[in-house]
JSON list of C-alpha atoms in Angstrom, two decimals:
[
{"chain": "A", "resi": 1, "resn": "GLN", "atom": "CA", "xyz": [190.82, 41.68, 109.07]},
{"chain": "A", "resi": 2, "resn": "VAL", "atom": "CA", "xyz": [192.37, 44.93, 110.23]},
{"chain": "A", "resi": 3, "resn": "GLU", "atom": "CA", "xyz": [195.17, 46.36, 108.11]},
{"chain": "A", "resi": 4, "resn": "LEU", "atom": "CA", "xyz": [197.40, 49.27, 109.06]},
{"chain": "A", "resi": 5, "resn": "GLN", "atom": "CA", "xyz": [199.76, 51.36, 106.96]},
{"chain": "A", "resi": 6, "resn": "GLU", "atom": "CA", "xyz": [202.16, 54.01, 108.18]},
{"chain": "A", "resi": 7, "resn": "SER", "atom": "CA", "xyz": [203.00, 57.07, 106.12]},
{"chain": "A", "resi": 8, "resn": "GLY", "atom": "CA", "xyz": [205.14, 60.14, 106.56]},
{"chain": "A", "resi": 9, "resn": "PRO", "atom": "CA", "xyz": [208.56, 61.63, 105.86]},
{"chain": "A", "resi": 10, "resn": "GLY", "atom": "CA", "xyz": [211.50, 59.27, 106.02]},
{"chain": "A", "resi": 11, "resn": "LEU", "atom": "CA", "xyz": [213.92, 62.04, 106.92]},
{"chain": "A", "resi": 12, "resn": "VAL", "atom": "CA", "xyz": [213.48, 64.65, 109.64]},
{"chain": "A", "resi": 13, "resn": "LYS", "atom": "CA", "xyz": [215.96, 67.31, 110.71]},
{"chain": "A", "resi": 14, "resn": "PRO", "atom": "CA", "xyz": [217.17, 67.52, 114.30]},
{"chain": "A", "resi": 15, "resn": "SER", "atom": "CA", "xyz": [214.99, 69.73, 116.54]},
{"chain": "A", "resi": 16, "resn": "GLU", "atom": "CA", "xyz": [212.05, 69.43, 114.15]},
{"chain": "A", "resi": 17, "resn": "THR", "atom": "CA", "xyz": [208.79, 67.49, 114.56]},
{"chain": "A", "resi": 18, "resn": "LEU", "atom": "CA", "xyz": [208.31, 63.94, 113.35]},
{"chain": "A", "resi": 19, "resn": "SER", "atom": "CA", "xyz": [204.78, 63.38, 112.03]},
{"chain": "A", "resi": 20, "resn": "LEU", "atom": "CA", "xyz": [203.37, 60.04, 110.98]},
{"chain": "A", "resi": 21, "resn": "ASN", "atom": "CA", "xyz": [199.93, 58.78, 110.05]},
{"chain": "A", "resi": 22, "resn": "CYS", "atom": "CA", "xyz": [198.52, 55.28, 110.30]},
{"chain": "A", "resi": 23, "resn": "ALA", "atom": "CA", "xyz": [195.72, 54.48, 107.88]},
{"chain": "A", "resi": 24, "resn": "VAL", "atom": "CA", "xyz": [193.40, 51.74, 109.09]},
{"chain": "A", "resi": 25, "resn": "SER", "atom": "CA", "xyz": [191.36, 49.56, 106.76]},
{"chain": "A", "resi": 26, "resn": "GLY", "atom": "CA", "xyz": [188.92, 46.81, 107.53]},
{"chain": "A", "resi": 27, "resn": "TYR", "atom": "CA", "xyz": [187.58, 48.53, 110.63]},
{"chain": "A", "resi": 28, "resn": "SER", "atom": "CA", "xyz": [186.25, 51.92, 111.71]},
{"chain": "A", "resi": 29, "resn": "ILE", "atom": "CA", "xyz": [188.56, 53.36, 114.35]},
{"chain": "A", "resi": 30, "resn": "SER", "atom": "CA", "xyz": [185.68, 55.21, 116.00]},
{"chain": "A", "resi": 31, "resn": "SER", "atom": "CA", "xyz": [183.77, 51.98, 116.56]},
{"chain": "A", "resi": 32, "resn": "GLY", "atom": "CA", "xyz": [186.15, 50.51, 119.04]},
{"chain": "A", "resi": 33, "resn": "PHE", "atom": "CA", "xyz": [189.59, 49.04, 119.52]},
{"chain": "A", "resi": 34, "resn": "TYR", "atom": "CA", "xyz": [192.63, 50.77, 120.81]},
{"chain": "A", "resi": 35, "resn": "TRP", "atom": "CA", "xyz": [195.55, 51.93, 118.70]},
{"chain": "A", "resi": 36, "resn": "GLY", "atom": "CA", "xyz": [199.24, 52.38, 119.37]},
{"chain": "A", "resi": 37, "resn": "TRP", "atom": "CA", "xyz": [202.69, 53.37, 118.19]},
{"chain": "A", "resi": 38, "resn": "ILE", "atom": "CA", "xyz": [205.86, 51.38, 118.79]},
{"chain": "A", "resi": 39, "resn": "ARG", "atom": "CA", "xyz": [209.36, 52.11, 117.56]},
{"chain": "A", "resi": 40, "resn": "GLN", "atom": "CA", "xyz": [212.54, 50.12, 117.05]},
{"chain": "A", "resi": 41, "resn": "PRO", "atom": "CA", "xyz": [215.94, 51.80, 116.61]},
{"chain": "A", "resi": 42, "resn": "PRO", "atom": "CA", "xyz": [218.17, 50.00, 114.10]},
{"chain": "A", "resi": 43, "resn": "GLY", "atom": "CA", "xyz": [219.49, 46.79, 115.62]},
{"chain": "A", "resi": 44, "resn": "LYS", "atom": "CA", "xyz": [217.70, 47.37, 118.92]},
{"chain": "A", "resi": 45, "resn": "GLY", "atom": "CA", "xyz": [214.55, 46.34, 120.73]},
{"chain": "A", "resi": 46, "resn": "LEU", "atom": "CA", "xyz": [210.94, 47.51, 120.77]},
{"chain": "A", "resi": 47, "resn": "GLU", "atom": "CA", "xyz": [209.81, 50.62, 122.62]},
{"chain": "A", "resi": 48, "resn": "TRP", "atom": "CA", "xyz": [206.16, 51.49, 123.21]},
{"chain": "A", "resi": 49, "resn": "ILE", "atom": "CA", "xyz": [205.56, 55.18, 122.41]},
{"chain": "A", "resi": 50, "resn": "GLY", "atom": "CA", "xyz": [201.91, 55.64, 123.21]},
{"chain": "A", "resi": 51, "resn": "SER", "atom": "CA", "xyz": [198.35, 54.50, 122.55]},
{"chain": "A", "resi": 52, "resn": "ILE", "atom": "CA", "xyz": [194.90, 55.97, 122.13]},
{"chain": "A", "resi": 53, "resn": "ASP", "atom": "CA", "xyz": [191.41, 54.59, 122.60]},
{"chain": "A", "resi": 54, "resn": "TYR", "atom": "CA", "xyz": [188.54, 54.93, 120.16]},
{"chain": "A", "resi": 55, "resn": "SER", "atom": "CA", "xyz": [187.23, 57.94, 122.10]},
{"chain": "A", "resi": 56, "resn": "GLY", "atom": "CA", "xyz": [190.50, 59.77, 121.61]},
{"chain": "A", "resi": 57, "resn": "ASN", "atom": "CA", "xyz": [191.93, 59.35, 125.10]},
{"chain": "A", "resi": 58, "resn": "PRO", "atom": "CA", "xyz": [195.73, 58.91, 124.86]},
{"chain": "A", "resi": 59, "resn": "HIS", "atom": "CA", "xyz": [198.29, 57.19, 127.05]},
{"chain": "A", "resi": 60, "resn": "TYR", "atom": "CA", "xyz": [201.99, 57.95, 126.64]},
{"chain": "A", "resi": 61, "resn": "ASN", "atom": "CA", "xyz": [205.27, 56.38, 127.63]},
{"chain": "A", "resi": 62, "resn": "PRO", "atom": "CA", "xyz": [206.50, 58.57, 130.50]},
{"chain": "A", "resi": 63, "resn": "SER", "atom": "CA", "xyz": [209.96, 58.67, 128.93]},
{"chain": "A", "resi": 64, "resn": "LEU", "atom": "CA", "xyz": [208.53, 60.43, 125.84]},
{"chain": "A", "resi": 65, "resn": "LYS", "atom": "CA", "xyz": [205.41, 62.07, 127.26]},
{"chain": "A", "resi": 66, "resn": "SER", "atom": "CA", "xyz": [206.69, 65.65, 127.06]},
{"chain": "A", "resi": 67, "resn": "ARG", "atom": "CA", "xyz": [207.30, 65.32, 123.31]},
{"chain": "A", "resi": 68, "resn": "VAL", "atom": "CA", "xyz": [204.52, 63.03, 122.07]},
{"chain": "A", "resi": 69, "resn": "THR", "atom": "CA", "xyz": [201.00, 63.62, 120.81]},
{"chain": "A", "resi": 70, "resn": "ILE", "atom": "CA", "xyz": [198.76, 60.87, 119.44]},
{"chain": "A", "resi": 71, "resn": "SER", "atom": "CA", "xyz": [195.38, 61.70, 117.96]},
{"chain": "A", "resi": 72, "resn": "LEU", "atom": "CA", "xyz": [192.54, 60.20, 115.95]},
{"chain": "A", "resi": 73, "resn": "ASP", "atom": "CA", "xyz": [191.23, 61.43, 112.61]},
{"chain": "A", "resi": 74, "resn": "THR", "atom": "CA", "xyz": [187.95, 59.58, 112.26]},
{"chain": "A", "resi": 75, "resn": "SER", "atom": "CA", "xyz": [187.11, 61.30, 108.96]},
{"chain": "A", "resi": 76, "resn": "GLN", "atom": "CA", "xyz": [190.17, 59.68, 107.39]},
{"chain": "A", "resi": 77, "resn": "ASN", "atom": "CA", "xyz": [189.98, 56.53, 109.53]},
{"chain": "A", "resi": 78, "resn": "GLN", "atom": "CA", "xyz": [193.53, 57.07, 110.68]},
{"chain": "A", "resi": 79, "resn": "PHE", "atom": "CA", "xyz": [195.49, 58.00, 113.75]},
{"chain": "A", "resi": 80, "resn": "SER", "atom": "CA", "xyz": [198.65, 60.03, 113.97]},
{"chain": "A", "resi": 81, "resn": "LEU", "atom": "CA", "xyz": [201.86, 60.49, 115.89]},
{"chain": "A", "resi": 82, "resn": "LYS", "atom": "CA", "xyz": [203.74, 63.70, 116.48]},
{"chain": "A", "resi": 83, "resn": "LEU", "atom": "CA", "xyz": [207.12, 63.71, 118.21]},
{"chain": "A", "resi": 84, "resn": "THR", "atom": "CA", "xyz": [208.70, 67.09, 118.78]},
{"chain": "A", "resi": 85, "resn": "SER", "atom": "CA", "xyz": [212.32, 68.20, 119.17]},
{"chain": "A", "resi": 86, "resn": "VAL", "atom": "CA", "xyz": [213.75, 65.06, 117.59]},
{"chain": "A", "resi": 87, "resn": "THR", "atom": "CA", "xyz": [217.37, 64.02, 117.83]},
{"chain": "A", "resi": 88, "resn": "ALA", "atom": "CA", "xyz": [219.42, 61.23, 116.26]},
{"chain": "A", "resi": 89, "resn": "ALA", "atom": "CA", "xyz": [218.24, 58.98, 119.12]},
{"chain": "A", "resi": 90, "resn": "ASP", "atom": "CA", "xyz": [214.75, 59.10, 117.61]},
{"chain": "A", "resi": 91, "resn": "THR", "atom": "CA", "xyz": [215.96, 57.39, 114.43]},
{"chain": "A", "resi": 92, "resn": "ALA", "atom": "CA", "xyz": [213.96, 54.17, 114.27]},
{"chain": "A", "resi": 93, "resn": "VAL", "atom": "CA", "xyz": [211.44, 52.07, 112.44]},
{"chain": "A", "resi": 94, "resn": "TYR", "atom": "CA", "xyz": [208.05, 53.32, 113.61]},
{"chain": "A", "resi": 95, "resn": "TYR", "atom": "CA", "xyz": [205.18, 50.85, 113.73]},
{"chain": "A", "resi": 96, "resn": "CYS", "atom": "CA", "xyz": [201.50, 51.48, 114.24]},
{"chain": "A", "resi": 97, "resn": "ALA", "atom": "CA", "xyz": [199.47, 48.64, 115.70]},
{"chain": "A", "resi": 98, "resn": "SER", "atom": "CA", "xyz": [196.13, 47.71, 117.18]},
{"chain": "A", "resi": 99, "resn": "HIS", "atom": "CA", "xyz": [195.61, 46.47, 120.70]},
{"chain": "A", "resi": 100, "resn": "ALA", "atom": "CA", "xyz": [193.86, 43.11, 120.94]},
{"chain": "A", "resi": 101, "resn": "GLY", "atom": "CA", "xyz": [190.56, 42.52, 122.61]},
{"chain": "A", "resi": 102, "resn": "ASN", "atom": "CA", "xyz": [188.93, 45.97, 122.37]},
{"chain": "A", "resi": 103, "resn": "THR", "atom": "CA", "xyz": [190.99, 47.04, 125.35]},
{"chain": "A", "resi": 104, "resn": "PHE", "atom": "CA", "xyz": [194.65, 47.87, 125.99]},
{"chain": "A", "resi": 105, "resn": "GLY", "atom": "CA", "xyz": [195.70, 44.30, 125.34]},
{"chain": "A", "resi": 106, "resn": "PRO", "atom": "CA", "xyz": [198.80, 43.17, 123.49]},
{"chain": "A", "resi": 107, "resn": "PHE", "atom": "CA", "xyz": [199.40, 44.30, 119.91]},
{"chain": "A", "resi": 108, "resn": "ASP", "atom": "CA", "xyz": [197.82, 41.88, 117.44]},
{"chain": "A", "resi": 109, "resn": "TYR", "atom": "CA", "xyz": [197.86, 43.71, 114.11]},
{"chain": "A", "resi": 110, "resn": "TRP", "atom": "CA", "xyz": [200.87, 45.73, 112.99]},
{"chain": "A", "resi": 111, "resn": "GLY", "atom": "CA", "xyz": [201.71, 47.97, 110.08]},
{"chain": "A", "resi": 112, "resn": "GLN", "atom": "CA", "xyz": [204.76, 47.21, 107.99]},
{"chain": "A", "resi": 113, "resn": "GLY", "atom": "CA", "xyz": [206.73, 49.93, 109.71]},
{"chain": "A", "resi": 114, "resn": "THR", "atom": "CA", "xyz": [208.39, 53.03, 108.35]},
{"chain": "A", "resi": 115, "resn": "LEU", "atom": "CA", "xyz": [212.00, 54.03, 108.88]},
{"chain": "A", "resi": 116, "resn": "VAL", "atom": "CA", "xyz": [212.45, 57.58, 110.07]},
{"chain": "A", "resi": 117, "resn": "THR", "atom": "CA", "xyz": [215.96, 58.96, 110.07]},
{"chain": "A", "resi": 118, "resn": "VAL", "atom": "CA", "xyz": [216.83, 62.09, 112.01]},
{"chain": "A", "resi": 119, "resn": "SER", "atom": "CA", "xyz": [219.66, 63.87, 110.28]},
{"chain": "A", "resi": 120, "resn": "SER", "atom": "CA", "xyz": [220.56, 67.28, 108.95]},
{"chain": "B", "resi": 1, "resn": "ASP", "atom": "CA", "xyz": [207.44, 51.84, 136.38]},
{"chain": "B", "resi": 2, "resn": "ILE", "atom": "CA", "xyz": [207.50, 48.05, 136.22]},
{"chain": "B", "resi": 3, "resn": "GLN", "atom": "CA", "xyz": [210.60, 46.73, 134.47]},
{"chain": "B", "resi": 4, "resn": "MET", "atom": "CA", "xyz": [210.73, 43.59, 132.34]},
{"chain": "B", "resi": 5, "resn": "THR", "atom": "CA", "xyz": [214.05, 41.75, 132.43]},
{"chain": "B", "resi": 6, "resn": "GLN", "atom": "CA", "xyz": [214.40, 39.16, 129.70]},
{"chain": "B", "resi": 7, "resn": "SER", "atom": "CA", "xyz": [217.09, 36.48, 129.51]},
{"chain": "B", "resi": 8, "resn": "PRO", "atom": "CA", "xyz": [219.18, 35.30, 127.88]},
{"chain": "B", "resi": 9, "resn": "SER", "atom": "CA", "xyz": [219.90, 38.04, 125.35]},
{"chain": "B", "resi": 10, "resn": "SER", "atom": "CA", "xyz": [220.83, 35.40, 122.82]},
{"chain": "B", "resi": 11, "resn": "LEU", "atom": "CA", "xyz": [221.09, 31.64, 122.52]},
{"chain": "B", "resi": 12, "resn": "SER", "atom": "CA", "xyz": [222.18, 29.06, 120.01]},
{"chain": "B", "resi": 13, "resn": "ALA", "atom": "CA", "xyz": [220.60, 25.62, 119.96]},
{"chain": "B", "resi": 14, "resn": "SER", "atom": "CA", "xyz": [220.33, 22.63, 117.67]},
{"chain": "B", "resi": 15, "resn": "VAL", "atom": "CA", "xyz": [217.27, 21.67, 115.68]},
{"chain": "B", "resi": 16, "resn": "GLY", "atom": "CA", "xyz": [215.03, 19.62, 117.92]},
{"chain": "B", "resi": 17, "resn": "ASP", "atom": "CA", "xyz": [216.35, 21.12, 121.16]},
{"chain": "B", "resi": 18, "resn": "LYS", "atom": "CA", "xyz": [214.10, 22.53, 123.84]},
{"chain": "B", "resi": 19, "resn": "VAL", "atom": "CA", "xyz": [214.56, 26.29, 124.22]},
{"chain": "B", "resi": 20, "resn": "THR", "atom": "CA", "xyz": [213.54, 28.36, 127.23]},
{"chain": "B", "resi": 21, "resn": "ILE", "atom": "CA", "xyz": [213.36, 32.15, 127.43]},
{"chain": "B", "resi": 22, "resn": "THR", "atom": "CA", "xyz": [212.47, 33.90, 130.65]},
{"chain": "B", "resi": 23, "resn": "CYS", "atom": "CA", "xyz": [211.02, 37.28, 131.51]},
{"chain": "B", "resi": 24, "resn": "ARG", "atom": "CA", "xyz": [210.95, 38.68, 135.03]},
{"chain": "B", "resi": 25, "resn": "ALA", "atom": "CA", "xyz": [208.80, 41.63, 136.02]},
{"chain": "B", "resi": 26, "resn": "SER", "atom": "CA", "xyz": [209.78, 43.91, 138.88]},
{"chain": "B", "resi": 27, "resn": "GLN", "atom": "CA", "xyz": [206.23, 43.60, 140.28]},
{"chain": "B", "resi": 28, "resn": "ASP", "atom": "CA", "xyz": [203.31, 41.22, 139.96]},
{"chain": "B", "resi": 29, "resn": "ILE", "atom": "CA", "xyz": [201.70, 41.82, 136.55]},
{"chain": "B", "resi": 30, "resn": "SER", "atom": "CA", "xyz": [198.64, 39.61, 137.04]},
{"chain": "B", "resi": 31, "resn": "GLY", "atom": "CA", "xyz": [199.59, 37.29, 134.21]},
{"chain": "B", "resi": 32, "resn": "LEU", "atom": "CA", "xyz": [199.19, 40.05, 131.62]},
{"chain": "B", "resi": 33, "resn": "VAL", "atom": "CA", "xyz": [202.25, 39.17, 129.58]},
{"chain": "B", "resi": 34, "resn": "ALA", "atom": "CA", "xyz": [202.51, 38.55, 125.86]},
{"chain": "B", "resi": 35, "resn": "TRP", "atom": "CA", "xyz": [205.24, 37.07, 123.69]},
{"chain": "B", "resi": 36, "resn": "TYR", "atom": "CA", "xyz": [206.19, 38.20, 120.19]},
{"chain": "B", "resi": 37, "resn": "GLN", "atom": "CA", "xyz": [208.36, 36.71, 117.47]},
{"chain": "B", "resi": 38, "resn": "GLN", "atom": "CA", "xyz": [210.27, 38.98, 115.11]},
{"chain": "B", "resi": 39, "resn": "LYS", "atom": "CA", "xyz": [212.03, 37.30, 112.23]},
{"chain": "B", "resi": 40, "resn": "PRO", "atom": "CA", "xyz": [214.91, 39.20, 110.61]},
{"chain": "B", "resi": 41, "resn": "GLY", "atom": "CA", "xyz": [213.64, 42.18, 108.64]},
{"chain": "B", "resi": 42, "resn": "LYS", "atom": "CA", "xyz": [210.02, 41.43, 109.50]},
{"chain": "B", "resi": 43, "resn": "VAL", "atom": "CA", "xyz": [207.24, 42.87, 111.62]},
{"chain": "B", "resi": 44, "resn": "PRO", "atom": "CA", "xyz": [206.78, 41.52, 115.16]},
{"chain": "B", "resi": 45, "resn": "LYS", "atom": "CA", "xyz": [204.14, 38.83, 115.41]},
{"chain": "B", "resi": 46, "resn": "LEU", "atom": "CA", "xyz": [202.05, 38.15, 118.50]},
{"chain": "B", "resi": 47, "resn": "LEU", "atom": "CA", "xyz": [202.42, 34.51, 119.56]},
{"chain": "B", "resi": 48, "resn": "ILE", "atom": "CA", "xyz": [201.04, 34.25, 123.09]},
{"chain": "B", "resi": 49, "resn": "TYR", "atom": "CA", "xyz": [198.87, 36.47, 125.30]},
{"chain": "B", "resi": 50, "resn": "THR", "atom": "CA", "xyz": [197.84, 36.38, 128.95]},
{"chain": "B", "resi": 51, "resn": "THR", "atom": "CA", "xyz": [200.77, 34.15, 129.86]},
{"chain": "B", "resi": 52, "resn": "SER", "atom": "CA", "xyz": [199.80, 30.99, 128.02]},
{"chain": "B", "resi": 53, "resn": "ASN", "atom": "CA", "xyz": [197.18, 31.54, 125.34]},
{"chain": "B", "resi": 54, "resn": "LEU", "atom": "CA", "xyz": [198.43, 30.74, 121.84]},
{"chain": "B", "resi": 55, "resn": "LEU", "atom": "CA", "xyz": [197.08, 32.72, 118.95]},
{"chain": "B", "resi": 56, "resn": "SER", "atom": "CA", "xyz": [195.37, 30.69, 116.26]},
{"chain": "B", "resi": 57, "resn": "GLY", "atom": "CA", "xyz": [197.90, 29.25, 113.85]},
{"chain": "B", "resi": 58, "resn": "VAL", "atom": "CA", "xyz": [200.86, 29.34, 116.23]},
{"chain": "B", "resi": 59, "resn": "PRO", "atom": "CA", "xyz": [202.54, 25.93, 116.33]},
{"chain": "B", "resi": 60, "resn": "SER", "atom": "CA", "xyz": [201.90, 23.91, 119.45]},
{"chain": "B", "resi": 61, "resn": "ARG", "atom": "CA", "xyz": [205.65, 23.62, 120.11]},
{"chain": "B", "resi": 62, "resn": "PHE", "atom": "CA", "xyz": [205.40, 27.13, 121.54]},
{"chain": "B", "resi": 63, "resn": "ARG", "atom": "CA", "xyz": [204.24, 27.30, 125.14]},
{"chain": "B", "resi": 64, "resn": "GLY", "atom": "CA", "xyz": [203.94, 30.13, 127.62]},
{"chain": "B", "resi": 65, "resn": "SER", "atom": "CA", "xyz": [203.86, 29.70, 131.36]},
{"chain": "B", "resi": 66, "resn": "GLY", "atom": "CA", "xyz": [204.42, 31.51, 134.62]},
{"chain": "B", "resi": 67, "resn": "SER", "atom": "CA", "xyz": [202.72, 33.66, 137.20]},
{"chain": "B", "resi": 68, "resn": "GLY", "atom": "CA", "xyz": [203.33, 36.63, 139.44]},
{"chain": "B", "resi": 69, "resn": "THR", "atom": "CA", "xyz": [206.61, 38.09, 138.27]},
{"chain": "B", "resi": 70, "resn": "ASP", "atom": "CA", "xyz": [208.22, 35.19, 136.41]},
{"chain": "B", "resi": 71, "resn": "PHE", "atom": "CA", "xyz": [207.22, 34.08, 132.94]},
{"chain": "B", "resi": 72, "resn": "THR", "atom": "CA", "xyz": [208.63, 31.65, 130.40]},
{"chain": "B", "resi": 73, "resn": "LEU", "atom": "CA", "xyz": [208.40, 31.03, 126.68]},
{"chain": "B", "resi": 74, "resn": "THR", "atom": "CA", "xyz": [209.33, 27.48, 125.75]},
{"chain": "B", "resi": 75, "resn": "ILE", "atom": "CA", "xyz": [209.92, 26.07, 122.29]},
{"chain": "B", "resi": 76, "resn": "SER", "atom": "CA", "xyz": [209.69, 22.32, 122.80]},
{"chain": "B", "resi": 77, "resn": "SER", "atom": "CA", "xyz": [211.53, 21.32, 119.62]},
{"chain": "B", "resi": 78, "resn": "LEU", "atom": "CA", "xyz": [213.41, 24.10, 117.87]},
{"chain": "B", "resi": 79, "resn": "GLN", "atom": "CA", "xyz": [212.85, 24.31, 114.12]},
{"chain": "B", "resi": 80, "resn": "PRO", "atom": "CA", "xyz": [214.83, 26.27, 111.51]},
{"chain": "B", "resi": 81, "resn": "GLU", "atom": "CA", "xyz": [211.86, 28.60, 110.95]},
{"chain": "B", "resi": 82, "resn": "ASP", "atom": "CA", "xyz": [211.98, 29.61, 114.63]},
{"chain": "B", "resi": 83, "resn": "VAL", "atom": "CA", "xyz": [215.13, 31.66, 114.08]},
{"chain": "B", "resi": 84, "resn": "ALA", "atom": "CA", "xyz": [214.03, 35.06, 115.32]},
{"chain": "B", "resi": 85, "resn": "THR", "atom": "CA", "xyz": [214.19, 37.52, 118.17]},
{"chain": "B", "resi": 86, "resn": "TYR", "atom": "CA", "xyz": [211.55, 36.98, 120.84]},
{"chain": "B", "resi": 87, "resn": "TYR", "atom": "CA", "xyz": [210.15, 39.73, 123.06]},
{"chain": "B", "resi": 88, "resn": "CYS", "atom": "CA", "xyz": [207.97, 39.64, 126.12]},
{"chain": "B", "resi": 89, "resn": "GLN", "atom": "CA", "xyz": [205.65, 42.54, 126.89]},
{"chain": "B", "resi": 90, "resn": "LYS", "atom": "CA", "xyz": [203.61, 43.43, 129.94]},
{"chain": "B", "resi": 91, "resn": "TYR", "atom": "CA", "xyz": [200.24, 45.08, 129.52]},
{"chain": "B", "resi": 92, "resn": "ASN", "atom": "CA", "xyz": [198.76, 45.28, 132.99]},
{"chain": "B", "resi": 93, "resn": "SER", "atom": "CA", "xyz": [199.45, 48.99, 133.29]},
{"chain": "B", "resi": 94, "resn": "VAL", "atom": "CA", "xyz": [201.07, 51.95, 131.56]},
{"chain": "B", "resi": 95, "resn": "PRO", "atom": "CA", "xyz": [203.77, 51.90, 130.30]},
{"chain": "B", "resi": 96, "resn": "TRP", "atom": "CA", "xyz": [203.34, 48.76, 128.22]},
{"chain": "B", "resi": 97, "resn": "THR", "atom": "CA", "xyz": [206.98, 47.72, 128.41]},
{"chain": "B", "resi": 98, "resn": "PHE", "atom": "CA", "xyz": [208.78, 45.21, 126.24]},
{"chain": "B", "resi": 99, "resn": "GLY", "atom": "CA", "xyz": [211.63, 43.01, 127.35]},
{"chain": "B", "resi": 100, "resn": "GLN", "atom": "CA", "xyz": [215.03, 43.53, 125.78]},
{"chain": "B", "resi": 101, "resn": "GLY", "atom": "CA", "xyz": [214.64, 40.60, 123.41]},
{"chain": "B", "resi": 102, "resn": "THR", "atom": "CA", "xyz": [216.22, 37.16, 122.99]},
{"chain": "B", "resi": 103, "resn": "LYS", "atom": "CA", "xyz": [217.86, 36.29, 119.69]},
{"chain": "B", "resi": 104, "resn": "VAL", "atom": "CA", "xyz": [217.47, 32.60, 118.88]},
{"chain": "B", "resi": 105, "resn": "GLU", "atom": "CA", "xyz": [219.84, 31.00, 116.40]},
{"chain": "B", "resi": 106, "resn": "ILE", "atom": "CA", "xyz": [220.47, 27.50, 115.13]},
{"chain": "B", "resi": 107, "resn": "LYS", "atom": "CA", "xyz": [223.76, 25.87, 116.16]}
]
């Protein structure tokens, strides 16, 4: 069973970079599967941020593409999210998740989520 | 980009009622739609993938159907534990867009 756990600062200042990690247990991220980030502003719906395959090839939401970087760290069996130039609109619960079916399928396993607040 | 329009945004129904939620894509998505359930304060949970396939452990009162651009999640007999927000998601191509969500409450 795959388990995911997000970590990172809960408070980021406007214009700075949001950085989160997702530690994966129960599976080696370099062996397969595809990994993603989703966010949910307070009281709102889900927004896909981006995903990455086990070879390190990323795909990004066009609406965020200029500010997002997703990468793998196989030595730590984790993947990461960086979002630059944040504003209050980036305040959200950030989830990491795995795509089902060893392809870019739907998201079957999710982390518990971490709230990131953008505020000075 | 293909848009996913989900309706209604909220509904209230009695225990035992049949509930229907729809999701319309702006283009054919080849049946590659999933449905999630998010209970208050909880993590989204995948219920259905590829239009109509239930994940193991999902009650049989949940059913997905549709084709082309129009897809439906049906709860055949609403139970108190089904109170949640439900989201559709397309995954045929980037971006993997979610619908706006449907909040289901008990009347």
